[in-house]
Every structure is written in structure tokens, then in C-alpha cells.
CSV table of C-alpha atoms and ligand atoms in Angstrom, one decimal:
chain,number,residue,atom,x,y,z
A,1,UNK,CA,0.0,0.0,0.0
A,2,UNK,CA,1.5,3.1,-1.1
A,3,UNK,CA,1.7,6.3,1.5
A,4,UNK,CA,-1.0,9.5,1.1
A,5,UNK,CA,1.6,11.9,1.8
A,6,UNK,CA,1.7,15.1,-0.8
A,7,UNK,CA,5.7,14.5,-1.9
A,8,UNK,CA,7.6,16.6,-3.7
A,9,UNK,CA,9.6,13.1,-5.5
A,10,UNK,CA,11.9,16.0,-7.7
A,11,UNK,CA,13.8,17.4,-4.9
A,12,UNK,CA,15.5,13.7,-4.1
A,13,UNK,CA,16.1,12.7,-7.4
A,14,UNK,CA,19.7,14.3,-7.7
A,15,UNK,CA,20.1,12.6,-4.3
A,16,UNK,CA,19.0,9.1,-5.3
A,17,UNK,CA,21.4,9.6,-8.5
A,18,UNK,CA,24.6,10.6,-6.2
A,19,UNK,CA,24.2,7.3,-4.6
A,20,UNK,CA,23.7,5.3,-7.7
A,21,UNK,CA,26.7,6.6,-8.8
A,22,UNK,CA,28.7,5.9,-5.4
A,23,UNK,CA,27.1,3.1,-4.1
A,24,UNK,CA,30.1,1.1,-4.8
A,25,UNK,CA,32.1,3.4,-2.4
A,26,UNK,CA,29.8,3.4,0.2
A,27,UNK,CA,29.9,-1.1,0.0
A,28,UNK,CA,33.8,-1.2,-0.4
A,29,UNK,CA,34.3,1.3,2.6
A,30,UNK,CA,31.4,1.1,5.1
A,31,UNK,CA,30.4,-2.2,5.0
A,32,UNK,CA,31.1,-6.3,5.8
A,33,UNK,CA,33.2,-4.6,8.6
A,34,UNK,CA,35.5,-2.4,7.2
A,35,UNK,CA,34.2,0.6,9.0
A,36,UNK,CA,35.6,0.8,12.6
A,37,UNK,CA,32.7,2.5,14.2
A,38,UNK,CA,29.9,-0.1,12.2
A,39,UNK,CA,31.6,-2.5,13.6
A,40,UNK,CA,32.1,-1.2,17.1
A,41,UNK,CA,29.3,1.1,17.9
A,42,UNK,CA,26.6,1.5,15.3
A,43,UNK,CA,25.5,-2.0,14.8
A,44,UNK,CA,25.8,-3.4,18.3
A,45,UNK,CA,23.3,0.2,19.3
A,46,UNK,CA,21.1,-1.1,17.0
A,47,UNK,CA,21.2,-4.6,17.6
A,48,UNK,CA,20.5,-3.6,21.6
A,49,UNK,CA,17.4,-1.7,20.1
A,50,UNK,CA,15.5,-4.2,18.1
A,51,UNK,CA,13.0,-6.0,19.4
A,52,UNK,CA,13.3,-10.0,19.4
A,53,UNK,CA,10.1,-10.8,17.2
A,54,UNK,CA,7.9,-9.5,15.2
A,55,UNK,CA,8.9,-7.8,11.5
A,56,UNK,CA,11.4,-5.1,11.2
A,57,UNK,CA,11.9,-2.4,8.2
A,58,UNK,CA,15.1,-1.1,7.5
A,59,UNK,CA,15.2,2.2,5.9
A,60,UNK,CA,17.8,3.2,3.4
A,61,UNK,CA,19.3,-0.2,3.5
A,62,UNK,CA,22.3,0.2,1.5
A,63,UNK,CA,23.9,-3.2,1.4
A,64,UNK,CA,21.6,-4.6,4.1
A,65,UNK,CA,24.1,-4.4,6.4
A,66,UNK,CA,21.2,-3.7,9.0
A,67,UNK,CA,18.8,-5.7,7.5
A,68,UNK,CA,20.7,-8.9,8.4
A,69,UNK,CA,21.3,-7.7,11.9
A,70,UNK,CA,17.7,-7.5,11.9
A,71,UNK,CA,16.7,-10.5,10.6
A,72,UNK,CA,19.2,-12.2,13.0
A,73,UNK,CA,17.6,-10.8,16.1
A,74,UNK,CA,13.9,-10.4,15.2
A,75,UNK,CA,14.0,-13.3,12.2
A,76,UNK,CA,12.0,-11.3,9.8
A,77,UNK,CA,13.5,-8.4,8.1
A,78,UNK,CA,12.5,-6.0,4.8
A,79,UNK,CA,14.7,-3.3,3.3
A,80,UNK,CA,13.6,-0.2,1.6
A,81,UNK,CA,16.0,1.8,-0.6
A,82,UNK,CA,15.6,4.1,-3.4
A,83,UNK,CA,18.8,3.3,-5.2
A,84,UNK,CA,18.7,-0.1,-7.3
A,85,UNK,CA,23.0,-0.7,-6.8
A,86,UNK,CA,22.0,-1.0,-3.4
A,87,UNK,CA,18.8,-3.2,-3.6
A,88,UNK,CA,20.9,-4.9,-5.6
A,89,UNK,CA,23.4,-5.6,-4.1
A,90,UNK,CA,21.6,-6.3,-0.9
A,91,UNK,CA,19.6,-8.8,-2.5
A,92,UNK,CA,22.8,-10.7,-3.5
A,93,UNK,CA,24.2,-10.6,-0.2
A,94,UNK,CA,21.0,-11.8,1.4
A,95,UNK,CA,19.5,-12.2,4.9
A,96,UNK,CA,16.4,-10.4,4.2
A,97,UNK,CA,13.7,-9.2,1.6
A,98,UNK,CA,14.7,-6.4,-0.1
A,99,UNK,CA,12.4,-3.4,-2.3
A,100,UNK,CA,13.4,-0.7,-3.9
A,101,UNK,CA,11.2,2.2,-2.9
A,102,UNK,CA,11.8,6.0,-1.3
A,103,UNK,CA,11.2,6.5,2.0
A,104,UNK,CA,8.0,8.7,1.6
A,105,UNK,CA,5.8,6.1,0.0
A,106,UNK,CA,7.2,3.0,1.3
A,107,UNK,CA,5.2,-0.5,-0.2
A,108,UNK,CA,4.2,-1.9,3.0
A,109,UNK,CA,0.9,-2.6,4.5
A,110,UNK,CA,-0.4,-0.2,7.4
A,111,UNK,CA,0.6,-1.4,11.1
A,112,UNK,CA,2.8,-4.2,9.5
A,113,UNK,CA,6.0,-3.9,11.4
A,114,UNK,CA,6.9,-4.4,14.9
A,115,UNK,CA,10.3,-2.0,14.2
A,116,UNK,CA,11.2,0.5,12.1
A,117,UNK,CA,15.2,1.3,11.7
A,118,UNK,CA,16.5,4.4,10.1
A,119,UNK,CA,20.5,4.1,9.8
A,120,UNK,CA,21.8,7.4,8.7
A,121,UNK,CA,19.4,7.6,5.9
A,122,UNK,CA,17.4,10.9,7.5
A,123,UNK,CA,19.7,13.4,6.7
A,124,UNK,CA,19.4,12.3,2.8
A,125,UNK,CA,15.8,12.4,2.3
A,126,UNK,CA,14.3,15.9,1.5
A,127,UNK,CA,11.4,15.5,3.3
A,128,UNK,CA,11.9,14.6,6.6
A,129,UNK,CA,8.1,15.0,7.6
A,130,UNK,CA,6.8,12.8,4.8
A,131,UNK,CA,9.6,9.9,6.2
A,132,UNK,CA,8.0,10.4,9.5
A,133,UNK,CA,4.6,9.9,8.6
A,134,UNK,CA,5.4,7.1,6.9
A,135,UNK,CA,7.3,5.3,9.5
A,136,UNK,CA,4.6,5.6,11.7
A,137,UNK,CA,1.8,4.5,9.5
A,138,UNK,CA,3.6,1.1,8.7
A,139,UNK,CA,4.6,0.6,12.7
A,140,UNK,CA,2.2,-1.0,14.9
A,141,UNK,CA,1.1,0.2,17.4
A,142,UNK,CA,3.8,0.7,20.6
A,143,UNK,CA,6.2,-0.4,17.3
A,144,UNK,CA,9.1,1.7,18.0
A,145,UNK,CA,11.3,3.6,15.3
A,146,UNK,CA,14.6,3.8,16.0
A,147,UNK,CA,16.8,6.4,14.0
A,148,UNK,CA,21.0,6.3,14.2
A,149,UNK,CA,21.5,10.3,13.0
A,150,UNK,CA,24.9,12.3,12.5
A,151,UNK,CA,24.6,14.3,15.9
A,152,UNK,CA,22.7,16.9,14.5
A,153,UNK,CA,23.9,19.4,17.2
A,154,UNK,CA,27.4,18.9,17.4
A,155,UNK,CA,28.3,17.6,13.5
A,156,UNK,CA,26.5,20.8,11.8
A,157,UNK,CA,28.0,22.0,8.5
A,158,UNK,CA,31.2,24.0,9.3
A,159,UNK,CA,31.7,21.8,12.6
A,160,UNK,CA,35.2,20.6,12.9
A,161,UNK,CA,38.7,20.0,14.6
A,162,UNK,CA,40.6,23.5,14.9
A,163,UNK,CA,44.5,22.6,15.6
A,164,UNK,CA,45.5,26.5,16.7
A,165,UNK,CA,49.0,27.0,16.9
A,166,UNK,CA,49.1,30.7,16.3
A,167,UNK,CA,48.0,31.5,20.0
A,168,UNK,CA,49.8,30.4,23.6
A,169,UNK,CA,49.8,27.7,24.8
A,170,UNK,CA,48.0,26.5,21.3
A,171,UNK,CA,44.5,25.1,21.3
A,172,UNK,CA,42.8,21.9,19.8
A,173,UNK,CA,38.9,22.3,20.1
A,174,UNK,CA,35.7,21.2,18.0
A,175,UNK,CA,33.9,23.7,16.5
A,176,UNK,CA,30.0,24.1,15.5
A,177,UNK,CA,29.1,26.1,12.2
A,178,UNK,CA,25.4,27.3,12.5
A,179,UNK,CA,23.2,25.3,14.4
A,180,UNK,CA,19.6,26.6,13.8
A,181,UNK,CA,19.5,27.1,10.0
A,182,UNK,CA,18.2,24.2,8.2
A,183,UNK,CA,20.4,24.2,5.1
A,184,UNK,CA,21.1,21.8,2.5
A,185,UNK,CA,24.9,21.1,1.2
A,186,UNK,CA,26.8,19.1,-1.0
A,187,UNK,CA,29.9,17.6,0.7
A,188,UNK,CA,32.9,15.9,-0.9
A,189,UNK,CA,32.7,12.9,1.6
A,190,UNK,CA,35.7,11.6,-0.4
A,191,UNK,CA,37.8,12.0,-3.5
A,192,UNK,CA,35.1,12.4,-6.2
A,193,UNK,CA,32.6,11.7,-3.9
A,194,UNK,CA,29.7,14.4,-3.6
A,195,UNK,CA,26.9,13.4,-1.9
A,196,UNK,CA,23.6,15.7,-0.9
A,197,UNK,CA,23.2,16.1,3.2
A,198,UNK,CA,20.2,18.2,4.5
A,199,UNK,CA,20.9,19.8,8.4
A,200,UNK,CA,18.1,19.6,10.8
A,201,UNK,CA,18.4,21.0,14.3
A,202,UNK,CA,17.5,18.1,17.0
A,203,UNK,CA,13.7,19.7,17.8
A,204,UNK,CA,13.0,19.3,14.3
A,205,UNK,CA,13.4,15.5,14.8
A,206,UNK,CA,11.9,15.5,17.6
A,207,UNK,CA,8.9,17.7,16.9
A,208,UNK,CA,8.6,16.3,13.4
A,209,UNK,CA,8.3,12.8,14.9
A,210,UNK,CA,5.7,13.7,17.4
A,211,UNK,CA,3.6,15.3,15.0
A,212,UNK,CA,2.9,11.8,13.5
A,213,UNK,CA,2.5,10.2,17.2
A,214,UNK,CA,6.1,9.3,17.4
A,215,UNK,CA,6.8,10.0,21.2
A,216,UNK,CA,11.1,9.9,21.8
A,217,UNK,CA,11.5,7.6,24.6
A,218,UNK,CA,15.3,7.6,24.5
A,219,UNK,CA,17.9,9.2,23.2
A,220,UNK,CA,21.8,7.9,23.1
A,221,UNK,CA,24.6,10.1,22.3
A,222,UNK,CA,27.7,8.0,22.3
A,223,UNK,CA,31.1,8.8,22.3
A,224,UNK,CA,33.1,8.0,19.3
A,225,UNK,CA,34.8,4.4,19.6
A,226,UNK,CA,38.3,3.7,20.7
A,227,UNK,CA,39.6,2.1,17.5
A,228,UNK,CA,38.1,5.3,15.5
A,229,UNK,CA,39.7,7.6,18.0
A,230,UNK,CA,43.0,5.8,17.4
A,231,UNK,CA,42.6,5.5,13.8
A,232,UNK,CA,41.0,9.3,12.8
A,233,UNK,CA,41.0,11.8,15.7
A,234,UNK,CA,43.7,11.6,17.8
A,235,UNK,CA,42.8,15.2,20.0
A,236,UNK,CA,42.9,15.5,23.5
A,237,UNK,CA,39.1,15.5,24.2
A,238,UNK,CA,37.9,13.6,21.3
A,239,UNK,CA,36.2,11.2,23.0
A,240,UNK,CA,33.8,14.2,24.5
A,241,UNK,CA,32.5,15.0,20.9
A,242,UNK,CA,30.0,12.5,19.6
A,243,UNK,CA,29.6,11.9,16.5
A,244,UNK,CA,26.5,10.2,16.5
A,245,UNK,CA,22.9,10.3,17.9
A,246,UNK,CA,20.7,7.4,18.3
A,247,UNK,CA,16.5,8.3,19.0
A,248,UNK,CA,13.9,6.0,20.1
A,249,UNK,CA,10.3,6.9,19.3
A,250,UNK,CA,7.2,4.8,20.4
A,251,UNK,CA,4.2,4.9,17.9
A,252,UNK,CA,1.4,5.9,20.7
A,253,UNK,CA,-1.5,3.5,20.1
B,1,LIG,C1,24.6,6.4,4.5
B,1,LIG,S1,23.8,5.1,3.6
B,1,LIG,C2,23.2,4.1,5.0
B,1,LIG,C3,22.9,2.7,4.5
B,1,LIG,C4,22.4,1.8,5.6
B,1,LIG,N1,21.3,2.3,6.4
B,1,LIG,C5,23.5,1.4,6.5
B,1,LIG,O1,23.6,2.0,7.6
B,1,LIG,O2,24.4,0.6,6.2
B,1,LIG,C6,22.3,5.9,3.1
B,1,LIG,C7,21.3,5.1,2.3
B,1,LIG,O3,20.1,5.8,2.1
B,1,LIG,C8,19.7,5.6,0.7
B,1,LIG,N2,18.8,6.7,0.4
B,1,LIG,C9,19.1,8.0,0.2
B,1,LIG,N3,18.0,8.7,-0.1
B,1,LIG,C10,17.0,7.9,0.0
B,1,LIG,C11,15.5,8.0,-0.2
B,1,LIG,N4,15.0,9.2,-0.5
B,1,LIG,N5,14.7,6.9,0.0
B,1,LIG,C12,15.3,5.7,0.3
B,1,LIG,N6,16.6,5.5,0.4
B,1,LIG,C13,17.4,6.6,0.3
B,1,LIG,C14,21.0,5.5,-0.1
B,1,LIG,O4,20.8,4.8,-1.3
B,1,LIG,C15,21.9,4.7,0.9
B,1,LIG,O5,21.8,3.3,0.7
């Protein structure tokens, strides 16, 4: 059953078509365990935050990377993506059913999943309220949604390490670029490797999700893992700048 959300499909199509075209870089460096914080921190979260039973959806599934988690702890599992290298290539690998399908008119029947997961897929989907809605039509209800984001407070555009050696004693610190806007860039994530992001400040998750009876029941905000420290930011005080945010929404019967 297809969604009755009012979507503007245009404004993800350059979006969709930067990750046909880099899908291939996103499955050579992110996934089957190559990626130090996957493997230490973002799959075991989500693992700890799936229910046991019942069916769970996995939203932007890439490879399927969480899909199989899924279908390992709750042993029934679909994957949604927009992008056919990745439903392809996720079909290949296995461990779950997978469709290829945007996340504002998702194929599934109404109150036909137990979980909903949404791995770093938000901040690429132009319509965040549409993705919302949704989620929570397809959850049952008490079905919970649980959404693994860039930290939308602390990893804004223009956020990053500043190494000052010009004043005395020099100073190493994170900083923020504007918070509040919500803006929409184009980052070089990697040599040749442009990809569309959209900033949200955290009440617009919050209030967006509640507007469709999504009610946060917990929020995790972890600090980046040991073998990422080691291997990417080596600064005094890395470890108290996460780079991730994970939110857990009820659907209120
Ligand atoms: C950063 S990857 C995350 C993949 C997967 N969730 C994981 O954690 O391994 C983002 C995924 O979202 C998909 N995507 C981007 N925009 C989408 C949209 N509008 N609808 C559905 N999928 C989308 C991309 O194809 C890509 O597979």
C-alpha cells in the first residue's frame, strides 16, 4: 500500500542519482566490517534496540548491512532503498527481503511492522516530515522507530577539529558552524565523492516525529569508539564529541 503523503519526488532525485553513482564506495568502505565505528558502535546500538520478534523495516538499507542484523535478532526483516546498486546488491548478499522504494511512499501494508530502523538515511531524504509519517503509518502500534543520525547538534556544516597553533599555549577544540538554519549542502565525503546532506536542528526530529504520534523515549549520544579515536582523531578530548545520535520513538496507540 503506497503512503497518502503530498511528496515533492523531484527534490530527491539528484540525491537518489549521487548514490547510484557511489554506491560502490559506500559497499567497499562502510560495509562487511571495514568501518571501525559499524563494527564497534553503530550495529551493536542497533542490535540492543531491536526487538526479538515480530517484523522489522530497515530504511535506506544500502547493502543490508542492517537488515541482516535484523533479521538475525527479530528473524523477519524487509529493506527499503531508493537506489537499485544498493537493492541490488543487498539482494545478492542476502539475509532479508529487499524493495526498492523511497522512503515517503514506502510499499508496506499499514501497522505491519513491529520496528522501524533508520541508519543514517534521514539526513538524505528531503522531506523529513513525509519519512516520519510514513514510519509511523507502517509501525504498529507501541512499534518503536529507532533512527541512528549524524549528531545533528554537534556535526553541523562548518563543525570541525581547529589545531591552533598561532595562540599560547596552542588550542585543539571542535567547533559548531550554525546550528539553527536548516540548510542543504553538497559535501565531498571523499575524493570524487559528492553526496547531498540536509541539516536539521534536534527539535526538528523531535517535533517532526511527534507530530505523526512518534513520542522519543530515549535518546543515546555515544562517544566515538576507541579504534576510530585511534585510527581518525587523535585530539585531547575527542572522546567528548560525539559523532552520533541514536532516538527511540514509540508509535502511541
Ligand atoms: C549512509 S547510507 C546508509 C545505509 C544503511 N542504512 C547502513 O547503515 O548501512 C544511506 C542510504 O540511504 C539511501 N537513500 C538515500 N536517499 C533515499 C531516499 N529518499 N529513499 C530511500 N533511500 C534513500 C541510499 O541509497 C543509501 O543506501
Amino acid at each position: 500500500m503506497v503512503g497518502t503523503n503530498v511528496v515533492d519526488r523531484a527534490a530527491d532525485d539528484e540525491s537518489i542519482a549521487e548514490w547510484e553513482r557511489h554506491a560502490g564506495w559506500w559497499h567497499r568502505e562502510f560495509t562487511g566490517g571495514v568501518d571501525v565505528e559499524y563494527a564497534e558502535q553503530i550495529l551493536p546500538l542497533i542490535d540492543a534496540s531491536l526487538p526479538s520478534s515480530g517484523r522489522v523495516l530497515d530504511l535506506g538499507s544500502g547493502d543490508g548491512q542492517v537488515t541482516r542484523l535484523a533479521t538475525a535478532r527479530a528473524g523477519l526483516a524487509v529493506g527499503v532503498d531508493a537506489v537499485r546498486a544498493q537493492v541490488e546488491r543487498a539482494a545478492a548478499l542476502g539475509g532479508g527481503s529487499f524493495v526498492q522504494a523511497r522512503l515517503s511512499e514506502l510499499p508496506l501494508r499499514s501497522a505491519s511492522c513491529r520496528a522501524v530502523v533508520a541508519c543514517l538515511v534521514l539526513e538524505h531524504v528531503s522531506d523529513l516530515d513525509a519519512a516520519f509519517a510514513e514510519a509511523a503509518r507502517v509501525l504498529e502500534p507501541d512499534g518503536r522507530l529507532v533512527a541512528v543520525i549524524n549528531h545533528p547538534i554537534l556535526q553541523t556544516p562548518g563543525s570541525g577539529w581547529i589545531d591552533d597553533q598561532v595562540v599560547d599555549p596552542p588550542e585543539q577544540y571542535w567547533r559548531i558552524g550554525p546550528y539553527l538554519p536548516e540548510v542543504t549542502t553538497v559535501e565531498e565525503v571523499d575524493d570524487g565523492v559528492d553526496l547531498t546532506f540536509h541539516h536539521r536542528p534536534l527539535h526538528r526530529y523531535v517535533n517532526g516525529a511527534s507530530a505523526c504520534g512518534l513520542l522519543l523515549e530515549y535518546l543515546e549520544e555515544p562517544a566515538p569508539p576507541p579504534a576510530y579515536l585511534e585510527r581518525y582523531w587523535s585530539f585531547p578530548a575527542a572522546d567528548t564529541v560525539p559523532r552520533l545520535a541514536l532516538l527511540r520513538f514509540r508509535n502511541l496507540p
